[in-house]
PDB file of C-alpha atoms in Angstrom:
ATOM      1  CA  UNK U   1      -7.344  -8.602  26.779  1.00 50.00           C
ATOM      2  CA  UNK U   2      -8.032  -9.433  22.901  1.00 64.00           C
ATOM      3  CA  UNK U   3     -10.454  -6.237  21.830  1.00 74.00           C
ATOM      4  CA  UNK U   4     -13.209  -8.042  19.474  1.00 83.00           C
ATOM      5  CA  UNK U   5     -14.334  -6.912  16.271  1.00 85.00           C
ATOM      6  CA  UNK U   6     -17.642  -4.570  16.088  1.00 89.00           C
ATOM      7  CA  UNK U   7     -20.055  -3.876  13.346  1.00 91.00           C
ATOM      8  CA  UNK U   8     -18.816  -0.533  13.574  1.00 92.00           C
ATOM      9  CA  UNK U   9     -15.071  -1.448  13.181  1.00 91.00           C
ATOM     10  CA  UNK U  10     -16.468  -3.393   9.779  1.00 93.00           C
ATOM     11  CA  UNK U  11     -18.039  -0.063   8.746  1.00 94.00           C
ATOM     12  CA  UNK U  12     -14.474   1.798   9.577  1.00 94.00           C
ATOM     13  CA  UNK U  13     -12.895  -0.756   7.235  1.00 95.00           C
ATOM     14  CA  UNK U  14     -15.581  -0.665   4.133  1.00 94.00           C
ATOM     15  CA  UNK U  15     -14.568   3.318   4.909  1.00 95.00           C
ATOM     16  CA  UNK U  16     -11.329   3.626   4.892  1.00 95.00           C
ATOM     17  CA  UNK U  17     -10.824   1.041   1.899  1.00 94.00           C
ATOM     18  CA  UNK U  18     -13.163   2.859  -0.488  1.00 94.00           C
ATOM     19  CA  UNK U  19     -11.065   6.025   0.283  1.00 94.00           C
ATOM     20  CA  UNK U  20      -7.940   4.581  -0.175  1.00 93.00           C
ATOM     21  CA  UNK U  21      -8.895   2.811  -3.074  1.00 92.00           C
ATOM     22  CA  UNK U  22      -9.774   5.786  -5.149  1.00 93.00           C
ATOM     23  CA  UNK U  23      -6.645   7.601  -3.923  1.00 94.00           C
ATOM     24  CA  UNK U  24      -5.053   4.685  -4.707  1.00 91.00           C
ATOM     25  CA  UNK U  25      -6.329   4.268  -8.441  1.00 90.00           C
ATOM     26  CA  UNK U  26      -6.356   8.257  -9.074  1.00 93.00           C
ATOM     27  CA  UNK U  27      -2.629   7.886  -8.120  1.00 93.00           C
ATOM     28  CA  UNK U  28      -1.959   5.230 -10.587  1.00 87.00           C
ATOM     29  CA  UNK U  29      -3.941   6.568 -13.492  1.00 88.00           C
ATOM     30  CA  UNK U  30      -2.888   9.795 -13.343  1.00 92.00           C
ATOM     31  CA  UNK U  31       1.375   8.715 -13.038  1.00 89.00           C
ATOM     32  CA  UNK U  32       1.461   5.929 -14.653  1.00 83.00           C
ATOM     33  CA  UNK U  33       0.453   7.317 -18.413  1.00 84.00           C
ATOM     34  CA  UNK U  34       2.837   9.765 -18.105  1.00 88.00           C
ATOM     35  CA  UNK U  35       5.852   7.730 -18.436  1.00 87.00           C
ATOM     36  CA  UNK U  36       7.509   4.342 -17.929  1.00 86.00           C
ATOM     37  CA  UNK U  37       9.703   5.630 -14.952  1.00 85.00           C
ATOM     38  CA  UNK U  38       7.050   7.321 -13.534  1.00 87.00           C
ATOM     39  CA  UNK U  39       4.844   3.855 -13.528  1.00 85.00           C
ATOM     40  CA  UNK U  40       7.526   1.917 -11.546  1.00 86.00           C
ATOM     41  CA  UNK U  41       7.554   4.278  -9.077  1.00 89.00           C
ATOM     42  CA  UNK U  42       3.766   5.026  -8.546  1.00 90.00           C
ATOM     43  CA  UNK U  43       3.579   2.324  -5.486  1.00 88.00           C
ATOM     44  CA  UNK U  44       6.495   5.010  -3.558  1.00 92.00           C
ATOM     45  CA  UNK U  45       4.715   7.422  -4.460  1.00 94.00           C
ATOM     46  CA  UNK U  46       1.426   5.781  -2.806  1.00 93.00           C
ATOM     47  CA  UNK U  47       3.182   5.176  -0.032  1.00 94.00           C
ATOM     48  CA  UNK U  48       4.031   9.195   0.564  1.00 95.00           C
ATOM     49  CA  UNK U  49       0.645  10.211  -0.374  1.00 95.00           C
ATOM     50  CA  UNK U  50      -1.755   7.820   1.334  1.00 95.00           C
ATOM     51  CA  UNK U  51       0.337   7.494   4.680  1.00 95.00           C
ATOM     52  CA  UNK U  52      -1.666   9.446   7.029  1.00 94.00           C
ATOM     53  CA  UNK U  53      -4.751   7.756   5.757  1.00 94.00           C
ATOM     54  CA  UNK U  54      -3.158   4.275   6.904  1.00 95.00           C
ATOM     55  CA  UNK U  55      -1.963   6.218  10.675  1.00 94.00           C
ATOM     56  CA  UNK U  56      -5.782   7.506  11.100  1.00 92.00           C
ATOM     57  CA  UNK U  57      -7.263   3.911  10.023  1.00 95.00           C
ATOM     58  CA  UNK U  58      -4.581   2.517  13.239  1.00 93.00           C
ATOM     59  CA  UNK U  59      -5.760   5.230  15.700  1.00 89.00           C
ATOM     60  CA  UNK U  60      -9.356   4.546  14.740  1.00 90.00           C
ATOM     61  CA  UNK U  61      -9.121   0.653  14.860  1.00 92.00           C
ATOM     62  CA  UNK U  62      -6.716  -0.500  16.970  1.00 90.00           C
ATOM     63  CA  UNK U  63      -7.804  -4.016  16.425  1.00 93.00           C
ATOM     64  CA  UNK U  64      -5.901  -7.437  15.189  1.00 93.00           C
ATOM     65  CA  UNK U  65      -7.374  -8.466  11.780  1.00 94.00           C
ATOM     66  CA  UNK U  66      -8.521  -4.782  10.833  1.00 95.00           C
ATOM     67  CA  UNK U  67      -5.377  -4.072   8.717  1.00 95.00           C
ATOM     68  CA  UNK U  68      -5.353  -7.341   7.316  1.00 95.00           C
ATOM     69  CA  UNK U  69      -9.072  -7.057   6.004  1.00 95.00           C
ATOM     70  CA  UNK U  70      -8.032  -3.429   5.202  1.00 94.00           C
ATOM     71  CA  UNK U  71      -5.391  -4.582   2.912  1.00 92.00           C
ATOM     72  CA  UNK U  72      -6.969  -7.970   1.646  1.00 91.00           C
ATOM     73  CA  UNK U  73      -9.201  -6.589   0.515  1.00 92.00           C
ATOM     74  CA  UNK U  74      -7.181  -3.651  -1.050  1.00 90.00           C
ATOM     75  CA  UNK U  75      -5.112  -6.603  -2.900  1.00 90.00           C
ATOM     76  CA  UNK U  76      -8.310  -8.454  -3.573  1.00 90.00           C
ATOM     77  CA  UNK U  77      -9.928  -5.466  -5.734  1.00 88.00           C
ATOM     78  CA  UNK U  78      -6.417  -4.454  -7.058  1.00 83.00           C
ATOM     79  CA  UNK U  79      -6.253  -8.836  -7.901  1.00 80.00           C
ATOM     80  CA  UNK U  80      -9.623  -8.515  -9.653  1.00 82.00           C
ATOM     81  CA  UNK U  81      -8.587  -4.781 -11.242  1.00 79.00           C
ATOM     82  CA  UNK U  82      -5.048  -6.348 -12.841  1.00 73.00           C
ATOM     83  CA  UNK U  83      -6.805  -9.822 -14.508  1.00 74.00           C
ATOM     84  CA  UNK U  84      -5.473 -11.744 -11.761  1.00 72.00           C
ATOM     85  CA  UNK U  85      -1.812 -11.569 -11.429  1.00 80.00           C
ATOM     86  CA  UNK U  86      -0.237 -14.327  -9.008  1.00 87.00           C
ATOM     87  CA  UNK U  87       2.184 -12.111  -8.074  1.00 86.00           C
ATOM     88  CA  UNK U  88       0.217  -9.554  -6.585  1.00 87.00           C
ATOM     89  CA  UNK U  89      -1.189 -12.347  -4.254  1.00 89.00           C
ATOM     90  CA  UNK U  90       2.366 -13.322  -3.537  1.00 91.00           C
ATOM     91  CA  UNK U  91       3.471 -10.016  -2.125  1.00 90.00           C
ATOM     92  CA  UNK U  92      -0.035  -8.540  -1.328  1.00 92.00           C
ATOM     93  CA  UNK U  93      -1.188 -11.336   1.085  1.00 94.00           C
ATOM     94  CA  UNK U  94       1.810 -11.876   3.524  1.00 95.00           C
ATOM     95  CA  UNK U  95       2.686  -8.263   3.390  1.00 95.00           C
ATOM     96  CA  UNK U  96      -0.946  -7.078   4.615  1.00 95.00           C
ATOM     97  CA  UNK U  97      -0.631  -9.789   7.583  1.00 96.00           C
ATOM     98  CA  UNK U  98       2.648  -9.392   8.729  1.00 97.00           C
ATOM     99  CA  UNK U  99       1.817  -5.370   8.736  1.00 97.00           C
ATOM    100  CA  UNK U 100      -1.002  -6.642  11.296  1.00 97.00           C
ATOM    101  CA  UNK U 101       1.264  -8.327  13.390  1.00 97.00           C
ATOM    102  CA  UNK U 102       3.866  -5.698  13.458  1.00 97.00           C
ATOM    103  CA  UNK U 103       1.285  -2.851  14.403  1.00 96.00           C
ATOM    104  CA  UNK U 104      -0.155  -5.670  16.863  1.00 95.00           C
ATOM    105  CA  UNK U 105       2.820  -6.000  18.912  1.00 96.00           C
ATOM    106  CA  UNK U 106       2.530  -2.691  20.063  1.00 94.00           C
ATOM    107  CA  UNK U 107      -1.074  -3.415  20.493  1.00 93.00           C
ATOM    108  CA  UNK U 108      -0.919  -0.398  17.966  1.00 93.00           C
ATOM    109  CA  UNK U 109       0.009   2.253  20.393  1.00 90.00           C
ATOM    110  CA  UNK U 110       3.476   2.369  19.360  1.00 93.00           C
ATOM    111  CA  UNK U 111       4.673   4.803  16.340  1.00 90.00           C
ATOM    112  CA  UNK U 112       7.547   3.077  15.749  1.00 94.00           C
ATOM    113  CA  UNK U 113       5.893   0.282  15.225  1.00 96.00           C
ATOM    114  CA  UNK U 114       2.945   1.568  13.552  1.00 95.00           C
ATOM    115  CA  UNK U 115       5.538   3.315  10.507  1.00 95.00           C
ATOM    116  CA  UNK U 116       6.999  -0.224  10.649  1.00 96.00           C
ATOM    117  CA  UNK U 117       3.714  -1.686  10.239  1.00 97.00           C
ATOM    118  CA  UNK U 118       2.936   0.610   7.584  1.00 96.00           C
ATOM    119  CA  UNK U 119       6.192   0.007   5.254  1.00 96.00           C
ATOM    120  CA  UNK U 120       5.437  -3.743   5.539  1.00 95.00           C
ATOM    121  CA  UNK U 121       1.689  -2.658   4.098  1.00 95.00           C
ATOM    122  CA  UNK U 122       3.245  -0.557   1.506  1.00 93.00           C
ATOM    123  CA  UNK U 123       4.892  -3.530  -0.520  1.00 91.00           C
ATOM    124  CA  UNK U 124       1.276  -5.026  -1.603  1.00 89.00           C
ATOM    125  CA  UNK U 125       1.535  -3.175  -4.928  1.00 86.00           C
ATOM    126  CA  UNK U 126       5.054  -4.456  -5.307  1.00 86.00           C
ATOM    127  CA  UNK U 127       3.382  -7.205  -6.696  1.00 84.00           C
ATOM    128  CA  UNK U 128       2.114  -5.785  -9.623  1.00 81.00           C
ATOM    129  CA  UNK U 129       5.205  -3.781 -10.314  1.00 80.00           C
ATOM    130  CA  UNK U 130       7.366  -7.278  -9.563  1.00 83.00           C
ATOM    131  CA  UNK U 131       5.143  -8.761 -12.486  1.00 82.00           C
ATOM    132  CA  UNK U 132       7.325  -6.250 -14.746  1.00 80.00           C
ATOM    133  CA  UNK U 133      10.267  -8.691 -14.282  1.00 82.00           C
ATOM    134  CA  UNK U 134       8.684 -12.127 -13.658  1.00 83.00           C
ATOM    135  CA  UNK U 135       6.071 -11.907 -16.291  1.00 80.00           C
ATOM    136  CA  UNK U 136       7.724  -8.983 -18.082  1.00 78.00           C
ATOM    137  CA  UNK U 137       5.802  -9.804 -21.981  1.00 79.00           C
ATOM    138  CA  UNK U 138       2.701 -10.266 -20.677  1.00 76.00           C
ATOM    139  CA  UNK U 139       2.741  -6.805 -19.347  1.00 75.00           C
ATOM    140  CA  UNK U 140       4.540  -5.115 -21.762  1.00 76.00           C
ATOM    141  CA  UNK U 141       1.630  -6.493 -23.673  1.00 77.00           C
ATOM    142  CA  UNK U 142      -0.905  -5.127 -21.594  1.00 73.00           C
ATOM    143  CA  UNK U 143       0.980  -1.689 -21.997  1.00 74.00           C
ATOM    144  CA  UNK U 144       1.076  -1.744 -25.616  1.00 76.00           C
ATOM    145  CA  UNK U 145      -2.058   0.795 -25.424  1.00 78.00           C
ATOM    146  CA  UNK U 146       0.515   3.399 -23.867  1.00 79.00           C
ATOM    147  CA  UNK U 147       2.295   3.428 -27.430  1.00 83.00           C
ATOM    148  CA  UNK U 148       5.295   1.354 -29.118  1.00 84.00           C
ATOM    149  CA  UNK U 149       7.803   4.077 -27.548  1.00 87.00           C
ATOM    150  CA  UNK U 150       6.146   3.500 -23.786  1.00 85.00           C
ATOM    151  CA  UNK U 151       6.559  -0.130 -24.100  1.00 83.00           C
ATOM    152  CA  UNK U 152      10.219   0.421 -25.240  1.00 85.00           C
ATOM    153  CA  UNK U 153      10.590   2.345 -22.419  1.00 86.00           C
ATOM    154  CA  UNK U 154       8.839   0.085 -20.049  1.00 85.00           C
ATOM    155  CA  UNK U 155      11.298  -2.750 -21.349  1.00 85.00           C
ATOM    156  CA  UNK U 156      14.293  -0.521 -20.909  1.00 86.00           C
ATOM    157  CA  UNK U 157      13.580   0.426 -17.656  1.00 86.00           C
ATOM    158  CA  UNK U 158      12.816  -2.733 -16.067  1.00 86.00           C
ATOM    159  CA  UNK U 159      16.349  -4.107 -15.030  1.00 86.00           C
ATOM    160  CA  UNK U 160      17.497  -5.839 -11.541  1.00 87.00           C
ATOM    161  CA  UNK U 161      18.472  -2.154 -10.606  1.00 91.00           C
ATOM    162  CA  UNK U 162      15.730  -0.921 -10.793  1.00 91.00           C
ATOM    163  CA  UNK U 163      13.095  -3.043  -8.730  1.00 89.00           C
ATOM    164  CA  UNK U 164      15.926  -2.402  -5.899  1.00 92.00           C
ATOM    165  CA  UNK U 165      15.113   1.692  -6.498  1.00 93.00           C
ATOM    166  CA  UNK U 166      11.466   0.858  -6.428  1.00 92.00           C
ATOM    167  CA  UNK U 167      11.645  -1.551  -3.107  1.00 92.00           C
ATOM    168  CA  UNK U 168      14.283   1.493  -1.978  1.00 94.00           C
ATOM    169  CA  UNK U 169      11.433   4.058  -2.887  1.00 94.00           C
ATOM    170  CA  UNK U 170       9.022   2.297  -1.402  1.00 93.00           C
ATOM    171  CA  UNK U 171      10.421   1.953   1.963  1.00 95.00           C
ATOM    172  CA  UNK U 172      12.003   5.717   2.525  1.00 96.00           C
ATOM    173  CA  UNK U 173       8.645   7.090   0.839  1.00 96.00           C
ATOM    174  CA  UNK U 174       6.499   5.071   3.379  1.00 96.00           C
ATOM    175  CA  UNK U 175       8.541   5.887   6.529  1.00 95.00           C
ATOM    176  CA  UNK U 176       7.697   9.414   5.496  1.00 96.00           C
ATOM    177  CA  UNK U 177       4.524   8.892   4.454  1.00 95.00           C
ATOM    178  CA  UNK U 178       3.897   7.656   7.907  1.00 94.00           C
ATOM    179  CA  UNK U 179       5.702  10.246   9.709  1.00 92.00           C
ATOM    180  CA  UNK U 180       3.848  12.997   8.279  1.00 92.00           C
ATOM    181  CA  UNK U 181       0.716  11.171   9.111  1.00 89.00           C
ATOM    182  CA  UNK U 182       1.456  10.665  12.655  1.00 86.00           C
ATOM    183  CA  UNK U 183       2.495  14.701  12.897  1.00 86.00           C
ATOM    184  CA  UNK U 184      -0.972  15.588  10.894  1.00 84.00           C
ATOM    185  CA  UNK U 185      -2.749  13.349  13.136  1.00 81.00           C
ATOM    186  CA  UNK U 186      -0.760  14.645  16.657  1.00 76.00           C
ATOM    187  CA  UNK U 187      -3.472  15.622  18.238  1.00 69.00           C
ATOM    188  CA  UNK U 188      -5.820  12.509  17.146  1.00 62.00           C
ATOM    189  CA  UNK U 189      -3.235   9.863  18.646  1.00 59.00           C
ATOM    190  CA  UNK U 190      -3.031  11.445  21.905  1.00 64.00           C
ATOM    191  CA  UNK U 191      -6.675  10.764  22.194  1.00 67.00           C
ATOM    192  CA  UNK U 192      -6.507   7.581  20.901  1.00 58.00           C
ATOM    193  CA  UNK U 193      -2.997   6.683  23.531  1.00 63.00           C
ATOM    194  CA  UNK U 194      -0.866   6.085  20.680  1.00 60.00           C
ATOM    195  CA  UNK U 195       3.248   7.197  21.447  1.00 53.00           C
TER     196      UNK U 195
END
């Protein structure tokens, strides 16, 4: 039977996106200054830190369309944060929804499917870090703040080799990110019926 969407499940949403928006941003600000390589890999290292946030907001949910609210509009506000990039659209959207269908498949009781679920939500930033290649001078542009030898550094960096490391990152660093959720949580998805 298809569980319907409360007020309360909107109010777990608005919750859970605020939090993992700031963690999000705090993440990014705080990495990305600090160095070129360090700015390519910030969405990995997302994916480690905010993890267990993204196994509690399953557990509490447990709902088709929650994660894909959850994450749209986590792409809309990074959309509206980045001046609009296409490309973060064009990985955000379809990777939010098809992390909904995973987790919905195992009508989100099943971890494995849940850590699947949740490295299929991890490559919405991709987008912004893909823009690096596709629309590489308008961002270098937008990094010229950073200084001439962070933009030098930024353009030396970004090579075909290197967005495979960051979709590589991405993926391991979410599967653990995940993991250590679902052990931190244990107790909380027992409750909840999740394997």
């Amino acid at each position: 039977m298809k569980k319907k969407m409360k007020i309360k499940d909107f109010i777990t949403i608005g919750l859970f996106t605020a939090i993992y928006f700031v963690l999000f941003v705090m993440i990014n600000f705080i990495l990305g200054p600090l160095s070129p390589f360090l700015l390519l890999f910030t969405s990995g290292i997302e994916a480690l830190l905010l993890g267990p946030i993204y196994m509690l907001f399953i557990a509490k949910t447990q709902k088709r369309g929650t994660i894909s609210i959850f994450g749209g509009l986590m792409v809309t506000i990074w959309l509206l944060q980045t001046g609009g990039l296409w490309t973060v659209a064009a990985f955000g959207y379809p990777a939010v929804i098809i992390a909904d269908l995973i987790a919905g498949k195992g009508k989100f009781k099943s971890s494995k499917l849940n850590i699947l679920s949740y490295i299929f939500f991890s490559f919405w930033p991709l987008g912004l870090y893909a823009s690096f290649w596709i629309l590489k001078d308008q961002l270098l542009s937008m990094a010229a703040s950073y200084g001439e030898d962070y933009v030098e550094g930024l353009r030396a960096a970004t090579t075909p080799g290197m967005f495979v490391a960051i979709i590589v990152a991405s993926i391991v660093l979410s599967c653990v990110g995940a993991y250590i959720g679902k052990k931190l949580l244990k107790k909380h998805f027992e409750r909840a019926g999740i394997v």
